[in-house]
Each structure stands twice: as structure tokens, then as C-alpha cells.
mmCIF file of C-alpha atoms and ligand atoms in Angstrom:
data_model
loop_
_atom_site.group_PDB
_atom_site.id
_atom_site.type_symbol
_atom_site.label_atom_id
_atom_site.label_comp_id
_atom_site.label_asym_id
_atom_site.label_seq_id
_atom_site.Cartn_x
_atom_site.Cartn_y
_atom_site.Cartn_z
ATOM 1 C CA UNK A 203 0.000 0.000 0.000
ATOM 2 C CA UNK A 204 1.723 3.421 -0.768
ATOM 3 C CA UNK A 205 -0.621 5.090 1.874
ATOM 4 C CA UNK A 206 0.641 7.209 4.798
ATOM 5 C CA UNK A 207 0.193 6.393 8.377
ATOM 6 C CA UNK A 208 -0.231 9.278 9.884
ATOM 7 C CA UNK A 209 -0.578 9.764 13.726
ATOM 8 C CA UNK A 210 -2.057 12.691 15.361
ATOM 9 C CA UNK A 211 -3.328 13.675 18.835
ATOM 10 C CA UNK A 212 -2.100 15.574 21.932
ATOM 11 C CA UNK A 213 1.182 16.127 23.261
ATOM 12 C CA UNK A 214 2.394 12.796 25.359
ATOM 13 C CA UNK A 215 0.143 10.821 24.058
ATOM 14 C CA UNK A 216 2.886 8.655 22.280
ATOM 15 C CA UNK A 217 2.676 9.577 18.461
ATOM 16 C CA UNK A 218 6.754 9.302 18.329
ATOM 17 C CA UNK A 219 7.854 5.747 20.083
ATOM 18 C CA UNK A 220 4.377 4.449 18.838
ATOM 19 C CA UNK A 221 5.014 5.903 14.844
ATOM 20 C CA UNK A 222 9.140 4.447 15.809
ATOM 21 C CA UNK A 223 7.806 0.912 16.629
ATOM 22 C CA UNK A 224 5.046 0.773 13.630
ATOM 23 C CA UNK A 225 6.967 1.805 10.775
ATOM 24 C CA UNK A 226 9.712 -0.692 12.022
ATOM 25 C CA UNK A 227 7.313 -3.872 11.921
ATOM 26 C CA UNK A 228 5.521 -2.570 8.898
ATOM 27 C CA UNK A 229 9.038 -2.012 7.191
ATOM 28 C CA UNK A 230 8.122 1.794 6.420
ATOM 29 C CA UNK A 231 9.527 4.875 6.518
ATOM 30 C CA UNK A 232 9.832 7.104 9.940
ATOM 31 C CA UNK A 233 9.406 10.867 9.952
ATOM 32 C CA UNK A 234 8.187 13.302 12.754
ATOM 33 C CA UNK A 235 7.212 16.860 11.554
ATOM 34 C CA UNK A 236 8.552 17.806 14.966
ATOM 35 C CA UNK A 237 12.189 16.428 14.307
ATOM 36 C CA UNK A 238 11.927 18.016 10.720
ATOM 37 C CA UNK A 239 11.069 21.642 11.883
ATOM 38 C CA UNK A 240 14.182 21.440 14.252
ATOM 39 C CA UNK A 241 16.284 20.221 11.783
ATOM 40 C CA UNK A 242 15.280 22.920 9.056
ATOM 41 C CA UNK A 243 15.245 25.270 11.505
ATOM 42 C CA UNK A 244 18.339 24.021 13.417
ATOM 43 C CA UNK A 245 17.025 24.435 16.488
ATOM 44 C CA UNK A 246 15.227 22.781 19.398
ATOM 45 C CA UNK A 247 11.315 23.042 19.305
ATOM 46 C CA UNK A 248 11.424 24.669 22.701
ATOM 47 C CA UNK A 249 14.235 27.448 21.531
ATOM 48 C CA UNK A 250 11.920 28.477 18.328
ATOM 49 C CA UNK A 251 9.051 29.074 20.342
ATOM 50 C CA UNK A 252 11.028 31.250 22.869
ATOM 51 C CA UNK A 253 12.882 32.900 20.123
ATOM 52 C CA UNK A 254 10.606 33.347 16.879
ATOM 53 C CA UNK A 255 7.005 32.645 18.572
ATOM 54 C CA UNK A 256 4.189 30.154 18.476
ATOM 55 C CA UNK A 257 3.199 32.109 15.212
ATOM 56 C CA UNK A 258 6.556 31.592 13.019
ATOM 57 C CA UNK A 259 6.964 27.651 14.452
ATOM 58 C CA UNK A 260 3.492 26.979 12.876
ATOM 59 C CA UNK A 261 4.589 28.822 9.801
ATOM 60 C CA UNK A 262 7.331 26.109 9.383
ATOM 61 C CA UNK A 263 5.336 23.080 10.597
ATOM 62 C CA UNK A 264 2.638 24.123 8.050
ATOM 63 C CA UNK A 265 5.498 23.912 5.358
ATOM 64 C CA UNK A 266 7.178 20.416 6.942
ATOM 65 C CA UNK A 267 3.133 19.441 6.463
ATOM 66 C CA UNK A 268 2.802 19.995 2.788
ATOM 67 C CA UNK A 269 6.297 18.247 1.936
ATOM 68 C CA UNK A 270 6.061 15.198 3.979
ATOM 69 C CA UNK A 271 2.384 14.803 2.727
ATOM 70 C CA UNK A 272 3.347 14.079 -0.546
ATOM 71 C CA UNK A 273 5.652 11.199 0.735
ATOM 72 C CA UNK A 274 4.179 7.627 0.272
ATOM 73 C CA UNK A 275 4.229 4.819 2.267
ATOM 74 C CA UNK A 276 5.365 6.541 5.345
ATOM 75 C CA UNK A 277 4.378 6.285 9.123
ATOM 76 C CA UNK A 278 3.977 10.093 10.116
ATOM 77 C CA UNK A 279 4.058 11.187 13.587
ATOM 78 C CA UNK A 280 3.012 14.971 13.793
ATOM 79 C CA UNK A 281 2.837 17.609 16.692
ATOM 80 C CA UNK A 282 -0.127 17.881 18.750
ATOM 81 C CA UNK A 283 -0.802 20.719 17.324
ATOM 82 C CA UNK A 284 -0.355 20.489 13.691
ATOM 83 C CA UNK A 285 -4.230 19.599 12.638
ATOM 84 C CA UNK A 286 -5.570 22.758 14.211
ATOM 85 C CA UNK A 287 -5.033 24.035 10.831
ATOM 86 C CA UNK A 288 -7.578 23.395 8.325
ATOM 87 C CA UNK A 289 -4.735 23.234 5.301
ATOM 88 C CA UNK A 290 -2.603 20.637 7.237
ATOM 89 C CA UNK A 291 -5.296 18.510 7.761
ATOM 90 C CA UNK A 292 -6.102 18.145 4.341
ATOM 91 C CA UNK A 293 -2.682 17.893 3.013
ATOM 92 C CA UNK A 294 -2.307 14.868 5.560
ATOM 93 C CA UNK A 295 -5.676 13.247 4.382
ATOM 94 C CA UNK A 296 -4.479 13.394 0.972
ATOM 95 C CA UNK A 297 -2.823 10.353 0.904
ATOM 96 C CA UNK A 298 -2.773 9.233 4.750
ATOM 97 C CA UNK A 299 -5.181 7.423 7.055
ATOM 98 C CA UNK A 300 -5.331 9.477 10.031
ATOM 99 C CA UNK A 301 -4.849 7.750 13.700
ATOM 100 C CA UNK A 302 -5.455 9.766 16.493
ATOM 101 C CA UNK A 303 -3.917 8.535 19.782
ATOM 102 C CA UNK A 304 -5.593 9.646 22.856
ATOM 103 C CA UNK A 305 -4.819 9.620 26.677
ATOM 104 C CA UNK A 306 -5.868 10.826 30.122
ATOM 105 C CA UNK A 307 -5.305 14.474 31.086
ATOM 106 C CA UNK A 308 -3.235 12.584 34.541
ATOM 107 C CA UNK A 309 -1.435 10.234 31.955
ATOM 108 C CA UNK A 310 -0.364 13.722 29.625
ATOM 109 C CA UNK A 311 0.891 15.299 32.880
ATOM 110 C CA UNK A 312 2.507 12.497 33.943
ATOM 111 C CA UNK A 313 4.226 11.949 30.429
ATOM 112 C CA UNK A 314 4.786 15.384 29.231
ATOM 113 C CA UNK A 315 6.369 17.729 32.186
ATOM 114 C CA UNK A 316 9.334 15.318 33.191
ATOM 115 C CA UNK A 317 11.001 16.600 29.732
ATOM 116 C CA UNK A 318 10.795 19.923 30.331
ATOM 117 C CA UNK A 319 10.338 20.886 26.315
ATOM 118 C CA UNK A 320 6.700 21.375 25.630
ATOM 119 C CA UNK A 321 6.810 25.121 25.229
ATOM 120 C CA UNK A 322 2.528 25.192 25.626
ATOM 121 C CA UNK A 323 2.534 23.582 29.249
ATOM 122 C CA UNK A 324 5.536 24.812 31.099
ATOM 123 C CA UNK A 325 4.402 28.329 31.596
ATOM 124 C CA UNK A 326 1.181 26.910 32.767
ATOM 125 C CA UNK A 327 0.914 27.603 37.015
ATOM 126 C CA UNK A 328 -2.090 24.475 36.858
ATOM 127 C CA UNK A 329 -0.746 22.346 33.803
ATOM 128 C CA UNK A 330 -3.727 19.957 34.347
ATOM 129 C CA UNK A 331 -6.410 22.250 33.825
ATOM 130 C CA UNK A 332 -4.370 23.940 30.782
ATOM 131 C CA UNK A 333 -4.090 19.813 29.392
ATOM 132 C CA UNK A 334 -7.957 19.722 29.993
ATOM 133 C CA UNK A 335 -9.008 23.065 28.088
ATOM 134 C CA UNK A 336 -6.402 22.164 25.250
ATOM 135 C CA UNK A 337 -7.849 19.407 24.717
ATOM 136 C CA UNK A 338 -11.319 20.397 25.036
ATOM 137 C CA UNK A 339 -10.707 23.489 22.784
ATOM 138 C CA UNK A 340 -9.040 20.975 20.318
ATOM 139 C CA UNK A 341 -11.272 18.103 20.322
ATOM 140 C CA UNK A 342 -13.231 18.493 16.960
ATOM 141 C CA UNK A 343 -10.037 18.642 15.000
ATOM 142 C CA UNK A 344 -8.775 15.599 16.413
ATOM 143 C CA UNK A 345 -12.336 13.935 15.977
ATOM 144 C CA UNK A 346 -11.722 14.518 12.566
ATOM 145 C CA UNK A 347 -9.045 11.056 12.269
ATOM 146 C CA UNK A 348 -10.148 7.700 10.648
ATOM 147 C CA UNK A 349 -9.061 5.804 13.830
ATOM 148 C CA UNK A 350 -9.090 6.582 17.362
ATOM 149 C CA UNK A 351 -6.819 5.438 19.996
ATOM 150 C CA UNK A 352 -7.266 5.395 23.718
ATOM 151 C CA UNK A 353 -3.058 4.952 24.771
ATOM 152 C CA UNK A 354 -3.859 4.903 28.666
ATOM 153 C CA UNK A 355 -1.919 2.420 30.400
ATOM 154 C CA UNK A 356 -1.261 0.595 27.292
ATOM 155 C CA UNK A 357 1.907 -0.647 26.490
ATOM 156 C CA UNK A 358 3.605 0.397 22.985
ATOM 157 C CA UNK A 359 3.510 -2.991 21.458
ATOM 158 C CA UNK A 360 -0.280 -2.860 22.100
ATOM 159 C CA UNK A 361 -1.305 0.579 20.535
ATOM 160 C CA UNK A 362 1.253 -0.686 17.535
ATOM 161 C CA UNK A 363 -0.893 -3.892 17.128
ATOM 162 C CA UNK A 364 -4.132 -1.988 17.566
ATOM 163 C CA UNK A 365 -3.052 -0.303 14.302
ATOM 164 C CA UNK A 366 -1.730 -3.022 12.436
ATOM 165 C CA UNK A 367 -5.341 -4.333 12.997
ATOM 166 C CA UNK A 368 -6.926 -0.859 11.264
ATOM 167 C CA UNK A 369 -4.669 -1.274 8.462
ATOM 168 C CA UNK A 370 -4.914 -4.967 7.384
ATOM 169 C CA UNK A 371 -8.615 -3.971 7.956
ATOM 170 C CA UNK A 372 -8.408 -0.999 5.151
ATOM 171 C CA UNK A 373 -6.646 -2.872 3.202
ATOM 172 C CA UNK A 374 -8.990 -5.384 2.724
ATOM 173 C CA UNK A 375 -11.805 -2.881 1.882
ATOM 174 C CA UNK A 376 -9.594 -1.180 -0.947
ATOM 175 C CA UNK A 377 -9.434 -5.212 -2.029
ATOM 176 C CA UNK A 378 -12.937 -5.791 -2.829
HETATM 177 C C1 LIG B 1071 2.607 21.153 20.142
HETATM 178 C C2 LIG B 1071 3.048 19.874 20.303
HETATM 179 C C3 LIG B 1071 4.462 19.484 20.189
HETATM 180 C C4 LIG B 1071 5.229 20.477 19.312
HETATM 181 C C5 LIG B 1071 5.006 21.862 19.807
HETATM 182 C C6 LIG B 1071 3.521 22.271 19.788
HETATM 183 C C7 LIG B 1071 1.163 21.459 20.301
HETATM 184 O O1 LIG B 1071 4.565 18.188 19.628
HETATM 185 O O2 LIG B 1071 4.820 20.361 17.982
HETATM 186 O O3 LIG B 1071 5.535 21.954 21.090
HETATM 187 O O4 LIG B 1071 0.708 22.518 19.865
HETATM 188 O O5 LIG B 1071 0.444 20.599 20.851
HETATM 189 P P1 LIG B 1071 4.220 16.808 20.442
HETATM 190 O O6 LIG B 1071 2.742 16.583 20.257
HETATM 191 O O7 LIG B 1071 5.028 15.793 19.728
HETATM 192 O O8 LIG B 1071 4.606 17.028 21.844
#
């Protein structure tokens, strides 16, 4: 299938190690918008946002979007942020089935601020109500995916299978 994989859904909810372990057992292609921006940019995600803005960062993760979309037969893991817009979303859909990876707001806290380098939560004084109105304010766009997965207290290898199960499943129906 020359399809895309793509994975999308809130920070810490495992769209990196999960997109890491799929496109290794599906023999496909890796690529994080995330790790692209910093490389193009040559900087850490954190330092852009503290240096250029939220603004400019989106400018060239909106860019990252449009290139890797025309990829094929990738597994793409994008920033929690990236569907917001309206033209990344459909540049994704083009040719990608879109898997949305869900979690807790506890299990995002408890994932995201040990790293230290989500720019959107550390100013926060109460990061769990920020999580919970992000992700309120954000839920349509991520309702928007194919598939939907809950990642709470699920193991990697799980999630990974869980989506191996979508995509024989697609497959199938472009079969017949
Ligand atoms: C963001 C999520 C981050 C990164 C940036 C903005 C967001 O990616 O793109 O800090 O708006 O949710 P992860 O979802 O990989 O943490």
C-alpha cells in the first residue's frame, strides 16, 4: 500500500515511540514533523518558540506538512498541534489514514512535564487544567481522524498492534 500512516493527537500521548515501533514492523519509513522543523530550523522546538514565537513555528510546521504529505508509504508522527489548521489537515488526508492517539489528562501530565520541552505547558501555574481546556478546545479537530486510539496504560507494542489491525482492515476494503 503506498498510503501514509499518519498519527495525530495531543502532546504525550505517544505519536513518536508508537510511529518508531510501527513503521519498524511494517518495514516503512519514519518521519516526525517535529524532528523536521528542528532540523530545518536548526534548532530545538522549545528554543523556536522562545525565540521566533508560536506564530513563526506553525509557519514552518505548516510547510514540513505539505512536503512530507506528498511522501508515500510513510508512518507520520506529527505535533499535537499540527491539525488545528484546516490546510494541514487536508494535506495529511491526501494520501494518509489518520490515527489519532488519545490519553488521560493525569497520563499527559505524567508523560509530558518530566522533559521539560513542551513550550505550551511549562508556563502553565495548573498544567492539568491547561491539558484539559487544550484538549477540550481541540477536540473536533482531532475527531476529525479515521481511527481513534485510547493509549492509557497501554503498552507500545499494544497501541502498535491496535493499528496493524486498522490497516490490514483498510486494506482489505480497498481489495474488494
Ligand atoms: C505542540 C506539540 C508538540 C510540538 C510543539 C507544539 C502542540 O509536539 O509540535 O511543542 O501545539 O500541541 P508533540 O505533540 O510531539 O509534543
Amino acid at each position: 500500500m503506498d498510503r501514509n500512516i499518519v498519527l495525530i493527537g495531543f502532546m504525550g500521548t505517544g505519536k513518536t515511540e508508537v510511529g518508531m515501533l510501527l513503521a519498524e514492523k511494517l518495514n516503512m519509513k519514519f518521519v516526525d514533523t517535529d524532528k523536521l522543523i528542528e532540523e530545518k530550523e536548526k534548532d530545538r522546538i522549545i528554543r523556536i518558540f522562545q525565540v521566533k514565537g508560536e506564530e513563526y513555528f506553525r509557519e514552518v510546521e505548516e510547510e514540513v506538512i505539505e512536503e512530507v504529505s506528498n511522501y508515500k508509504n510513510c508512518v507520520i508522527a506529527t505535533g499535537g498541534g499540527a491539525v488545528i489548521r484546516e490546510k494541514n489537515y487536508l494535506n495529511l488526508k491526501k494520501n494518509g489514514i489518520l490515527i489519532c492517539l488519545t490519553a488521560t489528562p493525569e497520563e499527559i501530565y505524567k508523560r509530558t512535564i518530566p522533559k521539560k520541552d513542551r513550550p505550551l505547558l511549562m508556563k502553565s501555574k495548573n498544567v492539568i487544567a491547561t491539558i484539559k481546556e487544550m484538549l477540550e478546545m481541540r477536540k473536533p479537530y482531532y475527531q476529525k481522524a479515521d481511527y481513534t486510539i485510547d493509549t492509557t496504560n497501554k503498552k507500545v507494542e499494544i497501541i502498535v498492534n491496535e493499528i496493524i489491525d486498522i490497516i490490514k482492515k483498510e486494506n482489505g476494503k480497498n481489495k474488494s
